[in-house]
Tab-separated table of C-alpha atoms in Angstrom:
chain	number	residue	atom	x	y	z
A	1	MET	CA	-23.856	-9.782	-1.483
A	2	VAL	CA	-20.754	-7.616	-1.210
A	3	ASP	CA	-21.492	-4.024	-0.231
A	4	LEU	CA	-20.189	-1.820	-3.050
A	5	ARG	CA	-20.443	1.986	-3.065
A	6	ILE	CA	-20.031	3.887	-6.321
A	7	ILE	CA	-18.862	7.505	-6.448
A	8	LYS	CA	-18.734	9.495	-9.693
A	9	ALA	CA	-17.049	12.757	-10.648
A	10	GLY	CA	-17.297	13.700	-14.296
A	11	ARG	CA	-15.587	10.974	-16.303
A	12	ALA	CA	-14.136	9.252	-13.213
A	13	GLU	CA	-15.858	6.430	-11.318
A	14	LEU	CA	-14.704	4.951	-8.003
A	15	THR	CA	-16.118	1.787	-6.422
A	16	LEU	CA	-15.447	1.194	-2.725
A	17	ALA	CA	-15.796	-2.123	-0.884
A	18	PRO	CA	-16.324	-1.244	2.818
A	19	THR	CA	-16.885	-4.839	3.944
A	20	LEU	CA	-13.783	-6.088	2.102
A	21	GLY	CA	-11.181	-4.359	4.229
A	22	GLY	CA	-12.178	-0.861	3.180
A	23	GLY	CA	-10.587	-1.496	-0.188
A	24	ILE	CA	-11.148	-0.134	-3.682
A	25	ALA	CA	-12.938	-2.431	-6.141
A	26	ARG	CA	-12.579	-0.221	-9.229
A	27	LEU	CA	-11.181	3.096	-10.364
A	28	ASP	CA	-11.997	3.921	-13.979
A	29	VAL	CA	-11.728	7.021	-16.165
A	30	ASN	CA	-13.722	7.123	-19.414
A	31	GLY	CA	-14.227	3.393	-19.000
A	32	ARG	CA	-10.503	2.676	-18.803
A	33	PRO	CA	-9.037	1.199	-15.608
A	34	VAL	CA	-6.554	3.225	-13.592
A	35	LEU	CA	-6.336	0.258	-11.219
A	36	ARG	CA	-6.754	-3.423	-11.977
A	37	PRO	CA	-10.491	-4.097	-11.570
A	38	TRP	CA	-11.605	-6.320	-8.693
A	39	LEU	CA	-11.622	-9.962	-9.752
A	40	GLY	CA	-14.882	-10.617	-7.897
A	41	ASN	CA	-13.480	-13.046	-5.332
A	42	ALA	CA	-14.888	-11.959	-1.956
A	43	SER	CA	-12.654	-14.436	-0.102
A	44	ASP	CA	-9.444	-12.915	-1.508
A	45	PHE	CA	-8.850	-9.366	-0.258
A	46	PHE	CA	-5.852	-9.035	-2.559
A	47	SER	CA	-8.015	-9.515	-5.635
A	48	LEU	CA	-9.219	-5.941	-5.082
A	49	SER	CA	-7.939	-2.865	-6.917
A	50	SER	CA	-6.289	-1.392	-3.823
A	51	ASN	CA	-5.883	-2.234	-0.145
A	52	VAL	CA	-5.121	-0.097	2.883
A	53	LEU	CA	-2.209	-1.207	5.091
A	54	VAL	CA	-2.515	-0.520	8.815
A	55	PRO	CA	-1.016	-0.726	11.469
A	56	PHE	CA	1.984	-1.998	9.485
A	57	SER	CA	3.067	-2.796	5.958
A	58	ASN	CA	4.389	-6.119	4.686
A	59	ARG	CA	6.021	-8.782	6.885
A	60	ILE	CA	7.216	-8.855	10.508
A	61	SER	CA	9.676	-11.677	11.216
A	62	GLY	CA	10.641	-13.510	14.378
A	63	GLY	CA	7.154	-13.867	15.825
A	64	GLY	CA	6.944	-10.175	16.715
A	65	PHE	CA	9.202	-7.319	17.821
A	66	THR	CA	10.744	-5.759	20.888
A	67	TRP	CA	9.802	-2.205	21.833
A	68	LYS	CA	11.278	-0.421	24.858
A	69	GLY	CA	12.409	-3.726	26.320
A	70	GLU	CA	9.066	-5.518	25.896
A	71	LEU	CA	8.487	-8.352	23.427
A	72	HIS	CA	5.253	-8.020	21.475
A	73	LYS	CA	4.159	-11.255	19.824
A	74	ILE	CA	2.196	-11.290	16.563
A	75	SER	CA	0.781	-14.429	14.957
A	76	PRO	CA	0.580	-15.019	11.190
A	77	ASN	CA	-2.695	-13.593	9.886
A	78	LEU	CA	-2.944	-14.845	6.311
A	79	SER	CA	-3.171	-18.383	4.962
A	80	GLY	CA	0.060	-19.489	3.315
A	81	GLU	CA	2.167	-16.837	5.057
A	82	ILE	CA	4.595	-17.797	7.822
A	83	PHE	CA	4.858	-14.200	9.067
A	84	PRO	CA	2.178	-11.647	9.936
A	85	ILE	CA	1.663	-9.402	6.921
A	86	HIS	CA	0.012	-6.043	6.142
A	87	GLY	CA	-1.716	-5.621	9.520
A	88	ASP	CA	-5.436	-6.298	9.910
A	89	GLY	CA	-7.100	-3.255	8.345
A	90	PHE	CA	-7.193	-4.930	4.921
A	91	SER	CA	-9.329	-7.803	6.285
A	92	ARG	CA	-11.740	-5.880	8.560
A	93	VAL	CA	-15.224	-4.553	7.896
A	94	TRP	CA	-15.228	-0.762	7.557
A	95	SER	CA	-18.316	1.430	7.828
A	96	PHE	CA	-19.295	3.795	5.007
A	97	SER	CA	-20.559	7.324	5.477
A	98	SER	CA	-21.210	10.152	3.058
A	99	SER	CA	-22.555	13.675	3.429
A	100	ASP	CA	-22.073	16.944	1.583
A	101	LYS	CA	-18.360	16.368	1.961
A	102	ASN	CA	-16.260	13.469	0.709
A	103	PRO	CA	-17.227	9.840	1.430
A	104	LYS	CA	-15.457	8.157	4.333
A	105	LEU	CA	-14.676	4.639	5.482
A	106	THR	CA	-14.151	4.123	9.212
A	107	LEU	CA	-12.659	1.227	11.161
A	108	MET	CA	-13.418	1.500	14.870
A	109	ASN	CA	-12.007	-1.819	16.096
A	110	GLY	CA	-8.567	-2.304	14.565
A	111	ALA	CA	-6.714	-4.895	16.657
A	112	ILE	CA	-3.687	-7.071	15.924
A	113	GLY	CA	-0.777	-7.996	18.167
A	114	PRO	CA	-0.243	-5.138	20.633
A	115	TRP	CA	-2.140	-2.572	18.550
A	116	LEU	CA	-5.612	-1.220	19.260
A	117	TYR	CA	-6.530	1.610	16.933
A	118	MET	CA	-9.151	3.469	14.947
A	119	ALA	CA	-8.646	4.359	11.281
A	120	GLU	CA	-10.491	6.525	8.781
A	121	GLN	CA	-10.138	6.918	5.031
A	122	GLU	CA	-11.518	9.966	3.230
A	123	PHE	CA	-11.887	9.878	-0.562
A	124	ASP	CA	-11.731	13.063	-2.621
A	125	LEU	CA	-12.657	12.165	-6.214
A	126	THR	CA	-12.627	14.719	-9.039
A	127	SER	CA	-12.626	14.380	-12.804
A	128	ARG	CA	-8.826	14.717	-12.722
A	129	GLY	CA	-7.777	12.610	-9.749
A	130	LEU	CA	-8.408	10.755	-6.509
A	131	THR	CA	-6.861	11.603	-3.138
A	132	ILE	CA	-7.137	9.161	-0.233
A	133	THR	CA	-6.402	10.567	3.208
A	134	LEU	CA	-5.753	8.030	5.950
A	135	CYS	CA	-5.940	8.906	9.671
A	136	ILE	CA	-4.905	6.456	12.416
A	137	THR	CA	-5.536	6.939	16.146
A	138	ASN	CA	-3.829	4.884	18.861
A	139	LYS	CA	-6.668	3.556	21.069
A	140	GLY	CA	-4.451	1.228	23.122
A	141	THR	CA	-2.851	1.630	26.514
A	142	GLN	CA	0.735	2.266	25.435
A	143	SER	CA	2.769	4.227	22.943
A	144	LEU	CA	3.730	1.989	20.001
A	145	PRO	CA	5.488	2.196	16.634
A	146	PHE	CA	2.996	2.284	13.763
A	147	GLY	CA	3.402	1.635	10.069
A	148	TYR	CA	0.937	2.311	7.277
A	149	GLY	CA	0.505	2.695	3.563
A	150	PHE	CA	-1.453	1.782	0.468
A	151	HIS	CA	-1.346	-1.289	-1.771
A	152	PRO	CA	-2.714	-0.414	-5.241
A	153	TRP	CA	-2.741	-2.974	-8.055
A	154	PHE	CA	-2.181	-1.529	-11.534
A	155	PRO	CA	-2.848	-3.125	-14.923
A	156	ARG	CA	0.248	-4.490	-16.627
A	157	ASN	CA	0.714	-5.179	-20.321
A	158	SER	CA	3.575	-5.091	-22.814
A	159	GLY	CA	3.351	-1.299	-23.025
A	160	THR	CA	3.364	-0.571	-19.283
A	161	LYS	CA	6.233	1.638	-18.107
A	162	LEU	CA	7.179	3.092	-14.725
A	163	ALA	CA	9.385	5.965	-13.555
A	164	PHE	CA	10.275	7.220	-10.066
A	165	LYS	CA	13.294	8.377	-8.088
A	166	ALA	CA	14.656	6.834	-4.895
A	167	LYS	CA	17.987	6.499	-3.123
A	168	LYS	CA	18.332	2.815	-2.221
A	169	VAL	CA	16.727	-0.580	-2.782
A	170	TRP	CA	16.439	-3.573	-0.459
A	171	LEU	CA	17.177	-7.004	-1.877
A	172	GLU	CA	15.086	-9.837	-0.444
A	173	ASN	CA	15.883	-13.355	0.722
A	174	THR	CA	13.893	-16.540	0.075
A	175	GLN	CA	11.459	-15.618	2.876
A	176	HIS	CA	10.788	-12.219	1.280
A	177	LEU	CA	12.633	-10.438	4.079
A	178	PRO	CA	15.289	-7.750	3.539
A	179	SER	CA	18.807	-9.086	3.043
A	180	GLU	CA	20.927	-6.215	1.703
A	181	GLU	CA	20.347	-2.537	0.915
A	182	LEU	CA	21.987	-1.185	-2.251
A	183	LEU	CA	22.639	2.383	-3.340
A	184	LEU	CA	20.885	2.844	-6.668
A	185	THR	CA	23.908	4.746	-7.959
A	186	ASP	CA	25.919	1.531	-7.532
A	187	ASP	CA	23.667	-0.646	-9.723
A	188	SER	CA	21.784	0.958	-12.607
A	189	SER	CA	19.762	-2.207	-13.262
A	190	TRP	CA	17.566	-1.312	-10.273
A	191	GLN	CA	16.974	2.304	-11.307
A	192	PHE	CA	13.643	3.685	-12.532
A	193	GLY	CA	14.740	7.313	-12.894
A	194	LYS	CA	13.371	7.361	-16.463
A	195	LEU	CA	10.353	5.573	-17.894
A	196	ARG	CA	11.188	1.901	-18.383
A	197	SER	CA	9.456	-1.444	-18.571
A	198	LEU	CA	9.187	-3.662	-15.537
A	199	PRO	CA	11.597	-6.606	-15.261
A	200	ASN	CA	10.634	-9.759	-17.128
A	201	SER	CA	11.136	-11.859	-13.996
A	202	TRP	CA	10.061	-11.636	-10.352
A	203	ILE	CA	10.356	-8.296	-8.569
A	204	ASN	CA	9.353	-7.741	-4.930
A	205	ASN	CA	11.606	-5.001	-3.556
A	206	CYS	CA	11.361	-1.996	-1.289
A	207	TYR	CA	12.852	1.270	-2.508
A	208	THR	CA	13.848	3.714	0.232
A	209	GLY	CA	14.276	7.455	-0.009
A	210	TRP	CA	11.460	7.673	-2.568
A	211	ASP	CA	10.772	11.295	-3.508
A	212	GLY	CA	6.992	10.815	-3.445
A	213	THR	CA	6.176	10.861	-7.169
A	214	ALA	CA	5.809	7.998	-9.645
A	215	VAL	CA	4.689	8.068	-13.290
A	216	ILE	CA	2.864	5.078	-14.789
A	217	LYS	CA	2.447	4.998	-18.572
A	218	GLN	CA	-0.094	2.551	-19.964
A	219	ASP	CA	-1.185	1.220	-23.347
A	220	PHE	CA	-3.906	-1.182	-24.525
A	221	GLY	CA	-6.928	0.294	-22.794
A	222	ALA	CA	-5.525	1.114	-19.363
A	223	MET	CA	-5.261	4.681	-18.029
A	224	SER	CA	-1.886	6.309	-17.451
A	225	CYS	CA	-1.519	8.133	-14.153
A	226	THR	CA	0.821	9.831	-11.717
A	227	VAL	CA	1.039	8.666	-8.110
A	228	THR	CA	2.011	11.163	-5.423
A	229	ALA	CA	2.195	10.639	-1.692
A	230	SER	CA	2.842	12.374	1.630
A	231	ARG	CA	6.432	12.766	2.769
A	232	SER	CA	5.764	10.168	5.481
A	233	LEU	CA	5.342	7.577	2.710
A	234	SER	CA	9.020	7.673	1.755
A	235	ASN	CA	9.253	4.000	0.812
A	236	ALA	CA	7.816	2.261	-2.241
A	237	ILE	CA	7.436	-1.456	-2.829
A	238	ILE	CA	7.260	-2.828	-6.365
A	239	PHE	CA	5.770	-6.279	-6.845
A	240	SER	CA	5.013	-8.295	-9.965
A	241	PRO	CA	5.627	-12.012	-10.581
A	242	ASN	CA	6.826	-11.789	-14.196
A	243	GLN	CA	6.199	-10.376	-17.664
A	244	THR	CA	3.092	-12.522	-18.187
A	245	SER	CA	1.339	-11.042	-15.133
A	246	ASN	CA	-1.615	-8.774	-15.828
A	247	PHE	CA	-0.776	-6.587	-12.821
A	248	PHE	CA	1.980	-4.901	-10.896
A	249	CYS	CA	1.926	-3.187	-7.514
A	250	PHE	CA	3.510	0.142	-6.651
A	251	GLU	CA	2.922	0.547	-2.919
A	252	PRO	CA	3.567	3.869	-1.144
A	253	VAL	CA	4.372	2.839	2.436
A	254	SER	CA	5.895	4.395	5.516
A	255	HIS	CA	8.660	1.899	6.238
A	256	PRO	CA	10.788	-0.917	4.773
A	257	VAL	CA	9.834	-4.578	5.044
A	258	ASP	CA	10.376	-5.900	8.596
A	259	ALA	CA	11.404	-2.453	9.845
A	260	PHE	CA	10.313	-3.583	13.323
A	261	ASN	CA	13.315	-5.916	13.409
A	262	LEU	CA	15.834	-3.840	11.454
A	263	PRO	CA	18.467	-1.741	13.270
A	264	ALA	CA	16.971	1.562	14.492
A	265	LYS	CA	13.512	0.494	13.232
A	266	PRO	CA	13.744	2.806	10.196
A	267	CYS	CA	10.819	5.119	9.376
A	268	LEU	CA	8.412	3.707	11.969
A	269	LYS	CA	6.239	6.345	13.652
A	270	GLU	CA	5.854	6.230	17.428
A	271	LEU	CA	2.256	7.136	18.190
A	272	PRO	CA	1.332	8.021	21.805
A	273	VAL	CA	-2.002	6.883	23.248
A	274	GLY	CA	-4.896	8.963	21.961
A	275	GLU	CA	-2.906	10.731	19.269
A	276	THR	CA	-3.579	10.631	15.530
A	277	LEU	CA	-1.346	10.533	12.461
A	278	LYS	CA	-2.363	11.464	8.937
A	279	THR	CA	-1.043	10.529	5.517
A	280	SER	CA	-2.333	10.593	1.946
A	281	MET	CA	-1.902	9.280	-1.586
A	282	THR	CA	-3.141	10.742	-4.877
A	283	PHE	CA	-3.750	9.255	-8.311
A	284	SER	CA	-3.957	11.884	-11.036
A	285	TRP	CA	-4.532	11.494	-14.747
A	286	ALA	CA	-4.345	13.771	-17.783
């Protein structure tokens, strides 16, 4: 059986799945889903309500990356993907602990490519919102660039609308890698400055210069919410296959897709051995 831990705060109920990558299986308020409920498939980590992304977000091309003159190779880690994607935290077993303070999930043995690390998630649930604080410690033998973020899956229906502000958007190529970065002021079709519906067709794009706030308005039984994030999560990825999909993703992340192989490695955080970084994301509802 899958280990599920339920936390309640007034009208809010959170279900954690420690053994499924430290993910969230449900987040409901008054019986209405804030996040798409887990589909019950224990072999598919991305059928959960939300995943944690560590020590990088999205894809890394070219078999790895070069850092300070050294090539670090990384093998694909997910069936059907030709590039390594989303690190390994989402597929590891995390341990659960709870005391008088907030419940925590801890990963002691994070390891992929050149990274060795420890990670901890702390969950602060109230009747009005949920804050997830993520801490990552470099347990390896060398200073490395780290990436991180969150991958929530939201319900989508004909009434779903989204609003947020950013500066630029990356277009993607056929391998879902960045091809061109556009100023949002140059193409209004990519803007979400005011509440609007998601595109009818495929969207899988990284927005850079995100201001850290997004508003999600829902109808038909789902719960509207506001997403806020730490300044270090200055990028946001939107993903949804098309208008018939019952979900969309709005992912607060630290860096663009394939930042490890982009010029200047934008937004990656160099983390010395033994040091820890911290970031957080909050869902709040009326």
